[in-house]
Short mmCIF file of C-alpha atoms in Angstrom, two decimals:
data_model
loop_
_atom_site.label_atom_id
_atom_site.label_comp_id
_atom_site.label_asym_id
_atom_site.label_seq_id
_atom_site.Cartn_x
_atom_site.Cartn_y
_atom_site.Cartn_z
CA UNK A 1 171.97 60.44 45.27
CA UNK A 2 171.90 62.38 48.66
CA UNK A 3 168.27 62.05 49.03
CA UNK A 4 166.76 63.56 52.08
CA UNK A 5 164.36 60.94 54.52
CA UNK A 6 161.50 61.79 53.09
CA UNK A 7 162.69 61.05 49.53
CA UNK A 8 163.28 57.81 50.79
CA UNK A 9 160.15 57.17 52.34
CA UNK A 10 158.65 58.06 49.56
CA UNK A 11 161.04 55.82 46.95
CA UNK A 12 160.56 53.07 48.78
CA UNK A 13 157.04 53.38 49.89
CA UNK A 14 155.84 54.52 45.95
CA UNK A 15 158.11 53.86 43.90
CA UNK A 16 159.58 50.28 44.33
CA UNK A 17 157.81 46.94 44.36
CA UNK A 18 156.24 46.28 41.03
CA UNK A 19 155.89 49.84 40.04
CA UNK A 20 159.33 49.96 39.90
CA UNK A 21 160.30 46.87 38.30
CA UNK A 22 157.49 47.56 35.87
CA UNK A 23 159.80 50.99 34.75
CA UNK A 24 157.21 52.88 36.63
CA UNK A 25 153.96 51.82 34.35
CA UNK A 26 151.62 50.99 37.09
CA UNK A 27 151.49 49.30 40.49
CA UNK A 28 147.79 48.26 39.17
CA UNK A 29 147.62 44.59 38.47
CA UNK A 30 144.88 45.38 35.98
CA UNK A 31 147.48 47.94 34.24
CA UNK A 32 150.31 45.68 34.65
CA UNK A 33 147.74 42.73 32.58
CA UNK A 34 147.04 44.75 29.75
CA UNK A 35 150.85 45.83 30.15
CA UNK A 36 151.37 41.88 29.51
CA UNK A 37 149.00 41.40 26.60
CA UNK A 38 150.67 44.36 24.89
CA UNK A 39 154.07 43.00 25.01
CA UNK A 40 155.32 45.81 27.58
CA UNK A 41 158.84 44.11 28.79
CA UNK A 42 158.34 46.18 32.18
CA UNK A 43 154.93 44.77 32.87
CA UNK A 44 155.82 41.21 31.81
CA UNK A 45 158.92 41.68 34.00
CA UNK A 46 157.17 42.66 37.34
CA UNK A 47 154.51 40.11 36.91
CA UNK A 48 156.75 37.35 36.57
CA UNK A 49 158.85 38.34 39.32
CA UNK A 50 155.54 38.83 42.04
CA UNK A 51 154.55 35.65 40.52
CA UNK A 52 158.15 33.89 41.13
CA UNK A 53 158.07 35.14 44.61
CA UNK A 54 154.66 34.11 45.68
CA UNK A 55 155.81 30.41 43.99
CA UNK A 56 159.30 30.33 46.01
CA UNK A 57 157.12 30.99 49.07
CA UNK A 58 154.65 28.40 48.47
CA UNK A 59 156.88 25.90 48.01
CA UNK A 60 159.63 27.25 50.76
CA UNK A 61 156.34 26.86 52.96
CA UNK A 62 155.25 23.34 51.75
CA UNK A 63 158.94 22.37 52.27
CA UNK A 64 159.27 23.49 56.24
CA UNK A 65 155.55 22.01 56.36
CA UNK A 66 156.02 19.00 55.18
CA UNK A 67 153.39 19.21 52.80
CA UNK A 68 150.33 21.52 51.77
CA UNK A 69 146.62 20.67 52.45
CA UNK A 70 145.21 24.05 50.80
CA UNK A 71 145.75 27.17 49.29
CA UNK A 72 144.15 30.06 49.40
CA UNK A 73 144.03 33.11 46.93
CA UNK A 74 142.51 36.39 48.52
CA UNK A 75 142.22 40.30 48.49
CA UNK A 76 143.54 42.50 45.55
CA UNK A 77 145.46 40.46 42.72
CA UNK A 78 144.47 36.85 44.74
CA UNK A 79 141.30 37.32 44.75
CA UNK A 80 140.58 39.29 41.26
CA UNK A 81 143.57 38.14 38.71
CA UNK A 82 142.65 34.57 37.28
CA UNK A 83 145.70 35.22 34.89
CA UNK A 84 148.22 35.91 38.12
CA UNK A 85 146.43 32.50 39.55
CA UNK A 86 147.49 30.41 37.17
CA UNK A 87 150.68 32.41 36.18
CA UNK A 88 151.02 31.13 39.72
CA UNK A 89 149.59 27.55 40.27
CA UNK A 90 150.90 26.26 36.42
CA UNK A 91 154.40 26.55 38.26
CA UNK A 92 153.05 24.26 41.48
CA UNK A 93 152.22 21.30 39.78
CA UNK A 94 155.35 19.06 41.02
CA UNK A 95 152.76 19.81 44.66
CA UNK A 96 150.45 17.77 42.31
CA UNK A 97 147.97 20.81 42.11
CA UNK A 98 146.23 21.27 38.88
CA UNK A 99 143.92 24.62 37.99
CA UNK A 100 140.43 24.24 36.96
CA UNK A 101 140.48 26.54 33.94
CA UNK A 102 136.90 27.79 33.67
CA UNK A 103 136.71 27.87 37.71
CA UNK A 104 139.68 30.10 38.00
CA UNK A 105 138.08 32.86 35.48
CA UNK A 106 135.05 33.90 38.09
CA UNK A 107 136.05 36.84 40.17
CA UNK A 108 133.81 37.96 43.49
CA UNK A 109 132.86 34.86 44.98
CA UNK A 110 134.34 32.15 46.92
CA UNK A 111 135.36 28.87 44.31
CA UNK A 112 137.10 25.64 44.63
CA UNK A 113 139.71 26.69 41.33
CA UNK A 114 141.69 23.08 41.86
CA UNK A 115 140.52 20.23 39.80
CA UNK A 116 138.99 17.63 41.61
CA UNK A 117 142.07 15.22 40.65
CA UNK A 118 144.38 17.74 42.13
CA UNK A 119 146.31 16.68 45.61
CA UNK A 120 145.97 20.55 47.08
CA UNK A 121 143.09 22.49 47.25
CA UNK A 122 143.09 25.71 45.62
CA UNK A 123 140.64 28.55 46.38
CA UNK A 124 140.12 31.77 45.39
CA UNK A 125 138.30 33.94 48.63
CA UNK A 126 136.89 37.54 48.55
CA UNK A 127 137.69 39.63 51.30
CA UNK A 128 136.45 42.82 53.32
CA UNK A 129 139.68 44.76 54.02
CA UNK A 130 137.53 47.14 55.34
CA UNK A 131 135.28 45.27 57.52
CA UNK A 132 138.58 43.63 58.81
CA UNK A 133 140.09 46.86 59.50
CA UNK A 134 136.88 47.79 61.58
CA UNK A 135 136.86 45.13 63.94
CA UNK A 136 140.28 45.47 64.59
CA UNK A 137 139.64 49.45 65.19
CA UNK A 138 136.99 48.71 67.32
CA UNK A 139 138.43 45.69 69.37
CA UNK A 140 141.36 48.40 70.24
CA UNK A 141 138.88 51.31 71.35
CA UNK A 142 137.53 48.96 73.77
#
């Protein structure tokens, strides 16, 4: 397409990822969701395929580990999305996890979402991005 550098940078920086797989809807997770419950075949489509990916992971992970003790859902979609959780951990139950339905819909607060029969923990964290980003800033300017 002869595109200059900065057309790239900016294709692959805006424009791919789930905003493009989603045929450029949204790269919102909350846009992509009601996407989903509208029957949008570019929102379903990007959703399932972050999901996939975060399950190949997981289990590529558990595989070289030899086995998974906990995980851990956190910041944007992790932390916020109880319908990407399960999307995610209904596809990790050969790890023997199992999702505690009414646990997994609070947002905002640290919670055990694994049953208590499951083999892996499961817990969805909230995080300061910013705070994060502040130490680091400040540990540098030392």
């Amino acid at each position: 397409e002869n595109l200059s550098t900065a057309e790239v940078m900016n294709l692959l920086n805006k424009k791919s990822g789930v905003f493009g797989l989603s045929g450029d809807l949204s790269s919102d997770f909350r846009d992509l969701e009601a996407g989903m419950n509208e029957n949008n075949a570019g929102a379903t489509r990007a959703v399932k395929a972050f999901a996939y990916r975060v399950v190949k992971y997981i289990g590529a992970y558990a595989a070289a580990l030899g086995g998974v003790d906990a995980i851990c859902f956190t910041a944007g979609v992790g932390e916020n999305s109880g319908f990407v959780r399960k999307m995610i951990v209904d596809r990790l139950t050969l790890l023997g996890i199992h999702l505690d339905e009414e646990a997994n819909k609070k947002r905002g607060e640290e919670v055990k979402i694994s049953t208590d029969d499951s083999k892996v923990l499961v817990y969805a964290i909230p995080t300061n991005e910013e705070l994060a980003i502040a130490r680091d800033t400040y540990a540098l300017c030392k």
